[in-house]
Coordinates of C-alpha atoms in Angstrom, one line a residue:
X1 CA 71.5 -112.8 -17.4
X2 CA 69.3 -113.9 -14.5
X3 CA 70.1 -116.6 -11.9
X4 CA 68.0 -119.4 -10.8
X5 CA 65.0 -118.0 -8.9
X6 CA 65.4 -114.5 -10.3
X7 CA 63.1 -112.8 -12.8
X8 CA 63.9 -110.2 -15.5
X9 CA 61.0 -108.0 -14.4
X10 CA 62.3 -104.5 -13.6
X11 CA 62.1 -103.1 -10.1
X12 CA 59.3 -100.5 -9.6
X13 CA 60.7 -96.9 -9.3
X14 CA 59.3 -93.5 -8.7
X15 CA 56.7 -92.7 -6.1
X16 CA 55.6 -96.4 -5.8
X17 CA 59.1 -97.4 -4.9
X18 CA 59.2 -95.0 -2.0
X19 CA 56.1 -96.4 -0.5
X20 CA 56.5 -100.0 -1.6
X21 CA 55.7 -101.6 1.8
X22 CA 52.5 -99.6 2.2
X23 CA 51.5 -100.2 -1.3
X24 CA 52.0 -103.9 -0.8
X25 CA 49.6 -103.9 2.2
X26 CA 47.0 -102.3 0.2
X27 CA 47.4 -104.5 -2.8
X28 CA 47.5 -107.6 -0.7
X29 CA 44.1 -106.7 0.7
X30 CA 42.6 -106.0 -2.6
X31 CA 43.9 -109.3 -4.0
X32 CA 42.7 -111.3 -1.1
X33 CA 39.3 -109.7 -0.5
X34 CA 38.3 -107.9 -3.7
X35 CA 37.2 -104.3 -3.9
X36 CA 37.3 -102.1 -0.8
X37 CA 36.7 -98.4 0.1
X38 CA 39.4 -96.2 1.4
X39 CA 38.0 -96.5 4.8
X40 CA 38.0 -100.2 4.7
X41 CA 41.6 -100.3 3.4
X42 CA 42.6 -98.0 6.3
X43 CA 41.1 -100.3 8.9
X44 CA 42.6 -103.5 7.3
X45 CA 46.0 -102.2 6.9
X46 CA 46.3 -100.0 10.0
X47 CA 47.4 -97.0 7.9
X48 CA 46.1 -93.6 8.5
X49 CA 43.3 -92.2 6.3
X50 CA 45.7 -89.6 4.9
X51 CA 48.3 -92.2 4.1
X52 CA 45.6 -94.4 2.4
X53 CA 44.4 -91.3 0.4
X54 CA 47.8 -90.5 -0.9
X55 CA 48.6 -94.2 -1.6
X56 CA 45.4 -94.8 -3.5
X57 CA 45.8 -91.6 -5.5
X58 CA 49.3 -92.7 -6.6
X59 CA 48.1 -96.3 -7.4
X60 CA 45.1 -95.0 -9.5
X61 CA 47.4 -92.6 -11.3
X62 CA 49.8 -95.6 -12.2
X63 CA 46.8 -97.5 -13.4
X64 CA 47.2 -100.2 -10.8
X65 CA 44.0 -99.5 -8.9
X66 CA 40.7 -98.1 -10.3
X67 CA 37.3 -97.0 -8.9
X68 CA 34.7 -99.7 -9.2
X69 CA 31.7 -97.2 -9.8
X70 CA 30.9 -93.7 -10.0
X71 CA 31.1 -91.8 -6.6
X72 CA 27.8 -89.7 -6.2
X73 CA 29.4 -87.8 -3.4
X74 CA 32.3 -86.6 -5.4
X75 CA 34.8 -87.0 -2.4
X76 CA 36.0 -90.4 -3.4
X77 CA 35.8 -91.8 0.2
X78 CA 33.0 -94.1 -0.3
X79 CA 34.0 -95.3 -3.8
X80 CA 35.1 -98.9 -3.7
X81 CA 38.5 -99.5 -5.3
X82 CA 39.8 -102.7 -7.0
X83 CA 42.8 -104.0 -8.9
X84 CA 42.9 -103.0 -12.6
X85 CA 44.2 -106.6 -13.1
X86 CA 41.9 -108.3 -10.7
X87 CA 40.3 -110.3 -13.5
X88 CA 43.6 -112.0 -14.3
X89 CA 44.2 -115.7 -13.4
X90 CA 47.3 -117.9 -12.8
X91 CA 47.6 -121.2 -14.4
X92 CA 49.6 -124.0 -12.6
X93 CA 50.5 -127.6 -13.8
X94 CA 52.0 -130.4 -11.8
X95 CA 52.9 -134.0 -12.5
X96 CA 51.4 -136.2 -9.8
X97 CA 51.9 -139.9 -9.2
X98 CA 49.7 -141.2 -11.9
X99 CA 48.3 -138.0 -13.5
X100 CA 49.0 -134.5 -14.7
X101 CA 47.0 -131.7 -13.2
X102 CA 46.5 -128.2 -14.4
X103 CA 44.5 -125.6 -12.6
X104 CA 43.2 -122.0 -13.2
X105 CA 42.9 -119.8 -10.1
X106 CA 42.1 -116.2 -9.3
X107 CA 45.0 -114.0 -7.9
X108 CA 43.5 -114.6 -4.5
X109 CA 44.2 -118.4 -4.9
X110 CA 40.6 -119.5 -5.4
X111 CA 40.5 -122.4 -7.8
X112 CA 38.3 -121.8 -10.7
X113 CA 39.0 -124.9 -13.0
X114 CA 41.0 -128.1 -12.8
X115 CA 41.9 -130.5 -15.5
X116 CA 43.2 -134.1 -14.6
X117 CA 44.9 -136.2 -17.3
X118 CA 46.0 -139.8 -16.5
X119 CA 49.6 -140.7 -17.4
X120 CA 49.1 -143.7 -19.6
X121 CA 50.5 -146.9 -18.1
X122 CA 52.2 -149.0 -20.8
X123 CA 51.4 -152.6 -20.8
X124 CA 54.6 -154.6 -20.6
X125 CA 52.9 -158.0 -21.2
X126 CA 54.6 -160.0 -24.1
X127 CA 52.7 -160.0 -27.4
X128 CA 51.7 -163.3 -28.9
X129 CA 54.3 -165.0 -31.0
X130 CA 52.3 -164.5 -34.3
X131 CA 51.4 -161.0 -33.6
X132 CA 52.7 -158.3 -36.0
X133 CA 55.5 -156.2 -34.6
X134 CA 54.6 -153.2 -32.7
X135 CA 56.3 -149.9 -32.8
X136 CA 58.3 -149.2 -29.6
X137 CA 56.4 -147.6 -26.7
X138 CA 57.2 -144.0 -26.0
X139 CA 59.4 -143.6 -22.9
X140 CA 57.7 -142.9 -19.6
X141 CA 59.1 -139.3 -19.6
X142 CA 57.4 -138.6 -23.0
X143 CA 54.1 -140.0 -21.7
X144 CA 54.3 -137.8 -18.5
X145 CA 55.1 -134.7 -20.7
X146 CA 52.3 -135.6 -23.1
X147 CA 49.8 -135.8 -20.3
X148 CA 51.2 -132.4 -18.8
X149 CA 50.8 -130.8 -22.3
X150 CA 47.1 -132.0 -22.4
X151 CA 46.2 -130.7 -19.1
X152 CA 48.0 -127.4 -19.7
X153 CA 46.3 -126.9 -23.0
X154 CA 42.9 -127.4 -21.4
X155 CA 43.7 -125.0 -18.7
X156 CA 44.6 -122.3 -21.2
X157 CA 41.6 -122.9 -23.3
X158 CA 39.3 -122.5 -20.3
X159 CA 40.9 -119.1 -19.5
X160 CA 40.4 -118.1 -23.1
X161 CA 36.9 -119.1 -23.2
X162 CA 36.1 -117.3 -19.9
X163 CA 37.9 -114.2 -21.2
X164 CA 40.1 -114.3 -18.2
X165 CA 43.6 -112.8 -19.0
X166 CA 46.5 -115.0 -17.6
X167 CA 49.1 -113.3 -15.3
X168 CA 51.3 -116.3 -14.7
X169 CA 51.9 -119.9 -16.0
X170 CA 54.0 -122.0 -13.6
X171 CA 55.0 -125.6 -14.4
X172 CA 55.9 -127.8 -11.4
X173 CA 58.5 -130.7 -11.7
X174 CA 59.9 -133.2 -9.3
X175 CA 63.5 -132.5 -10.0
X176 CA 65.7 -129.7 -9.4
X177 CA 65.4 -126.6 -11.5
X178 CA 68.8 -125.2 -12.6
X179 CA 70.4 -122.9 -15.1
X180 CA 69.3 -120.0 -17.4
X181 CA 67.2 -120.8 -19.3
X182 CA 66.0 -123.3 -16.7
X183 CA 66.1 -127.1 -17.1
X184 CA 65.1 -129.9 -14.8
X185 CA 67.6 -132.4 -13.5
X186 CA 67.6 -135.5 -11.4
X187 CA 63.8 -135.9 -12.0
X188 CA 62.5 -139.3 -10.8
X189 CA 60.1 -139.4 -13.8
X190 CA 62.0 -137.4 -16.5
X191 CA 65.5 -138.9 -15.7
X192 CA 68.7 -137.6 -14.3
X193 CA 69.9 -135.7 -17.4
X194 CA 68.8 -132.1 -18.0
X195 CA 65.4 -131.7 -19.8
X196 CA 64.1 -128.5 -21.2
X197 CA 60.6 -129.0 -19.9
X198 CA 59.4 -125.6 -21.0
X199 CA 60.6 -126.2 -24.5
X200 CA 58.9 -129.7 -24.5
X201 CA 55.6 -128.1 -23.4
X202 CA 55.9 -125.3 -26.0
X203 CA 56.2 -128.0 -28.7
X204 CA 53.2 -129.8 -27.3
X205 CA 50.9 -126.9 -26.5
X206 CA 50.4 -124.7 -29.6
X207 CA 48.1 -122.4 -27.5
X208 CA 51.1 -121.5 -25.3
X209 CA 52.9 -119.3 -27.9
X210 CA 50.1 -116.6 -28.3
X211 CA 49.7 -116.5 -24.5
X212 CA 53.3 -116.0 -23.4
X213 CA 53.8 -112.5 -24.8
X214 CA 50.8 -111.2 -22.8
X215 CA 51.7 -112.8 -19.4
X216 CA 52.6 -110.4 -16.6
X217 CA 55.4 -112.7 -15.5
X218 CA 57.8 -114.9 -17.5
X219 CA 56.8 -118.6 -17.9
X220 CA 58.0 -120.3 -14.7
X221 CA 59.6 -123.7 -14.2
X222 CA 59.5 -124.6 -10.4
X223 CA 60.4 -127.4 -8.2
X224 CA 57.1 -128.9 -6.9
X225 CA 58.8 -129.7 -3.6
X226 CA 59.8 -126.0 -3.2
X227 CA 56.2 -124.9 -3.8
X228 CA 54.9 -127.6 -1.5
X229 CA 57.3 -126.3 1.3
X230 CA 56.1 -122.8 0.9
X231 CA 52.5 -124.0 1.3
X232 CA 53.4 -125.9 4.5
X233 CA 55.6 -123.2 5.8
X234 CA 52.4 -120.9 5.7
X235 CA 50.7 -123.4 8.0
X236 CA 53.3 -123.0 10.6
X237 CA 53.0 -119.5 12.0
X238 CA 56.1 -118.3 13.8
X239 CA 58.3 -120.9 12.2
X240 CA 60.7 -119.7 9.7
X241 CA 62.9 -122.8 9.0
X242 CA 61.4 -125.8 7.6
X243 CA 62.6 -129.0 5.8
X244 CA 60.0 -130.6 3.5
X245 CA 60.5 -134.2 2.4
X246 CA 58.2 -136.5 0.4
X247 CA 58.4 -139.9 -1.4
X248 CA 55.4 -140.4 -3.6
X249 CA 56.6 -139.6 -7.1
X250 CA 60.2 -139.9 -6.2
X251 CA 62.4 -138.8 -3.2
X252 CA 62.1 -135.0 -3.1
X253 CA 62.8 -132.3 -0.6
X254 CA 63.0 -128.4 -0.2
X255 CA 64.2 -126.1 2.5
X256 CA 62.7 -122.9 3.7
X257 CA 65.3 -120.8 5.6
X258 CA 64.5 -117.5 7.3
X259 CA 61.0 -117.7 5.7
X260 CA 62.5 -117.9 2.1
X261 CA 63.0 -121.0 -0.2
X262 CA 66.6 -122.0 -0.2
X263 CA 67.5 -122.7 -3.8
X264 CA 71.3 -122.7 -3.6
X265 CA 74.1 -121.3 -6.0
X266 CA 72.9 -123.6 -8.8
X267 CA 69.4 -124.4 -7.9
X268 CA 70.3 -127.8 -6.5
X269 CA 69.8 -127.2 -2.7
X270 CA 68.1 -130.0 -0.8
X271 CA 68.8 -132.6 -3.5
X272 CA 67.7 -135.0 -0.7
X273 CA 67.2 -138.2 -2.9
X274 CA 70.7 -138.0 -4.3
X275 CA 72.5 -138.1 -0.9
X276 CA 74.9 -141.1 -1.0
X277 CA 73.8 -142.7 2.3
X278 CA 74.9 -146.2 1.6
X279 CA 78.6 -146.8 1.2
X280 CA 79.4 -148.9 -1.9
X281 CA 75.8 -149.1 -2.7
X282 CA 74.3 -149.8 -6.1
X283 CA 75.0 -147.4 -8.9
X284 CA 72.3 -144.6 -9.2
X285 CA 71.1 -143.1 -12.5
X286 CA 72.9 -139.9 -11.5
X287 CA 76.3 -141.7 -11.5
X288 CA 76.8 -141.9 -7.7
X289 CA 76.6 -145.1 -5.6
X290 CA 74.3 -145.5 -2.7
X291 CA 71.9 -142.6 -3.2
X292 CA 68.8 -142.5 -1.1
X293 CA 66.6 -143.1 -4.2
X294 CA 68.2 -146.4 -4.6
X295 CA 66.9 -147.7 -1.3
X296 CA 63.9 -145.6 -0.6
X297 CA 62.2 -144.5 -3.8
X298 CA 58.6 -145.7 -4.2
X299 CA 59.6 -148.0 -7.1
X300 CA 62.1 -149.8 -4.9
X301 CA 59.8 -149.9 -1.9
X302 CA 56.9 -151.4 -3.9
X303 CA 59.1 -153.9 -5.7
X304 CA 60.5 -155.2 -2.5
X305 CA 57.0 -155.5 -0.9
X306 CA 55.8 -157.4 -4.0
X307 CA 53.4 -154.6 -5.1
X308 CA 55.3 -153.6 -8.4
X309 CA 52.8 -155.5 -10.6
X310 CA 49.9 -153.7 -8.9
X311 CA 51.6 -150.4 -9.6
X312 CA 52.2 -151.4 -13.2
X313 CA 48.5 -152.4 -13.8
X314 CA 46.5 -150.1 -11.5
X315 CA 48.9 -147.2 -11.0
X316 CA 51.3 -146.1 -8.2
X317 CA 48.6 -144.4 -6.1
X318 CA 46.7 -147.6 -5.8
X319 CA 50.0 -149.6 -4.9
X320 CA 51.1 -147.1 -2.3
X321 CA 47.6 -147.2 -0.7
X322 CA 47.8 -151.0 -0.5
X323 CA 51.4 -150.8 0.9
X324 CA 50.1 -148.6 3.8
X325 CA 47.2 -150.9 4.3
X326 CA 49.5 -154.0 4.5
X327 CA 52.0 -152.3 6.8
X328 CA 49.2 -151.4 9.1
X329 CA 48.0 -155.0 9.0
X330 CA 51.7 -156.0 9.9
X331 CA 52.1 -157.9 6.7
X332 CA 55.8 -159.1 6.9
X333 CA 57.1 -158.4 3.4
X334 CA 55.6 -154.9 3.1
X335 CA 56.4 -154.1 6.8
X336 CA 60.2 -155.0 6.2
X337 CA 60.4 -153.3 2.8
X338 CA 59.1 -150.1 4.4
X339 CA 61.4 -150.4 7.6
X340 CA 64.4 -150.8 5.4
X341 CA 63.5 -147.5 3.5
X342 CA 62.7 -145.7 6.7
X343 CA 66.1 -146.6 8.1
X344 CA 67.7 -144.9 5.2
X345 CA 65.4 -142.0 5.3
X346 CA 66.3 -141.4 8.9
X347 CA 70.0 -141.6 8.0
X348 CA 69.6 -139.0 5.4
X349 CA 67.7 -136.7 7.8
X350 CA 70.7 -137.4 10.3
X351 CA 72.9 -135.7 7.7
X352 CA 70.6 -132.9 6.5
X353 CA 69.0 -131.7 9.7
X354 CA 72.2 -130.6 11.4
X355 CA 73.2 -128.8 8.2
X356 CA 70.2 -126.7 7.8
X357 CA 68.9 -126.8 11.3
X358 CA 65.1 -126.7 10.6
X359 CA 62.7 -126.0 13.4
X360 CA 60.3 -128.6 11.8
X361 CA 60.7 -131.3 9.3
X362 CA 57.5 -131.6 7.4
X363 CA 56.9 -135.1 5.8
X364 CA 54.6 -135.3 2.8
X365 CA 52.9 -138.0 0.7
X366 CA 52.6 -141.7 2.0
X367 CA 55.7 -141.1 4.2
X368 CA 53.6 -138.8 6.3
X369 CA 51.2 -141.6 7.2
X370 CA 54.2 -143.7 8.4
X371 CA 56.0 -140.8 10.2
X372 CA 56.5 -142.8 13.4
X373 CA 59.0 -145.1 11.7
X374 CA 60.9 -142.2 10.2
X375 CA 61.0 -140.3 13.5
X376 CA 62.3 -143.6 15.2
X377 CA 65.0 -144.2 12.5
X378 CA 66.1 -140.5 12.8
X379 CA 66.4 -140.5 16.5
X380 CA 68.3 -143.8 16.7
X381 CA 71.5 -141.8 16.4
X382 CA 71.2 -138.4 18.0
X383 CA 73.7 -136.5 20.2
X384 CA 73.4 -137.2 23.9
X385 CA 75.0 -133.9 25.0
X386 CA 73.1 -131.2 26.8
X387 CA 71.0 -133.7 28.7
X388 CA 69.5 -135.0 25.5
X389 CA 68.2 -131.6 24.4
X390 CA 69.6 -132.1 20.8
X391 CA 68.1 -135.5 20.6
X392 CA 64.6 -133.9 20.9
X393 CA 64.9 -131.6 17.9
X394 CA 63.7 -130.9 15.3
X395 CA 60.1 -131.7 15.4
X396 CA 59.1 -134.2 12.8
X397 CA 55.5 -133.6 11.7
X398 CA 53.2 -134.9 9.0
X399 CA 52.2 -132.5 6.1
X400 CA 49.1 -130.4 6.7
X401 CA 48.0 -129.0 3.3
X402 CA 47.5 -132.3 1.5
X403 CA 48.0 -133.5 -2.1
X404 CA 47.4 -129.9 -3.4
X405 CA 50.3 -128.4 -1.4
X406 CA 52.5 -127.8 -4.5
X407 CA 49.7 -126.1 -6.4
X408 CA 48.8 -123.9 -3.4
X409 CA 52.4 -122.9 -2.9
X410 CA 52.9 -122.1 -6.5
X411 CA 49.9 -119.9 -6.6
X412 CA 51.0 -118.0 -3.5
X413 CA 54.6 -117.5 -5.0
X414 CA 53.0 -116.2 -8.3
X415 CA 50.9 -113.6 -6.3
X416 CA 54.0 -112.6 -4.3
X417 CA 56.0 -112.0 -7.5
X418 CA 53.2 -109.8 -8.8
X419 CA 52.8 -107.8 -5.6
X420 CA 56.6 -107.3 -5.5
X421 CA 56.3 -105.4 -8.8
X422 CA 53.1 -103.4 -8.6
X423 CA 53.5 -101.8 -12.0
X424 CA 52.8 -105.4 -13.5
X425 CA 49.2 -105.1 -12.2
X426 CA 48.5 -101.8 -14.0
X427 CA 45.6 -102.2 -16.4

């Protein structure tokens, strides 16, 4: 049995295991830059020519690396080498605010194809009195999974038509991923109860069944916040401890500790949105009272700002954009709706920041554009000891990667899983 975050892929043994670190340097270069000669690999990795010669010989023997073309000199030194699995791609899907997105990317992370599918907005307007009865509308969770299935099917179809073998398929969700087999819980779109998202997608995407057996890695269900935190962490050289928070699709968060995503014993680490910040607050869907989502979720903020109808008719993306515009214009209702949410976001950070002690709190989504209010709320109740030294930390900064952070991070994680087990890359 595997735990959350683990895979059932066997660990490399034999001669590759002895030289794993050096082999990884060589493979990372080939993944990122394509084919290279032994001399180029020695220069790029800092390894000696003798070491490179031995490593590449073992990698070729294992079927992981192969010569690109015939070497007329016969000594092998000028022959470019490439990954045997260099033509493989990774497929990643994610549910955004109003759409499902699936992408196909090379092992180096270059995006090759993208498919966007709108999540259909159900019109709640009452039907005319004399209209025939209509069947009940599908729940929002089913509509989201339908859109995700369509986008994923299109990405798989593109890879098949392009004759590009698929190494990894990762499905990103807003909620926490827990258990074996993995399910998603406390998802703002899919609900608080466990949902077998991979099972739902298997039922919706017939093309997934023939692909799964040929994947180099098991089908992966991943928290979008964790993937985004990985991408944002990569933009902060020298920083190993990061707390990532966002509030577009729900209230989500993830922690990178010591350079590694912190999942927790049950996959529930950094369940930020369900911190009970308000004593005797309203009952949350999760069963607790006063959770952060009950006072700071996008639905709550938009409703209090009088923008819930705009969200229902034009989508949440347009409504959040209008919210930010009105706040900048000092429109009272929008401003006070946001300031109340920012107060509770700051309170939640006052609880979490001392617990995980991040060097940087990265704020994504529309929250990042209103970061000054979050920073003010957070620092309104900080320790005064040490001449105010603790009051000044951590740094709270807006996200850098942008709306594709989760996709970028998931691709990077897929590549790292492949490089950690070089035998998976054997042709």
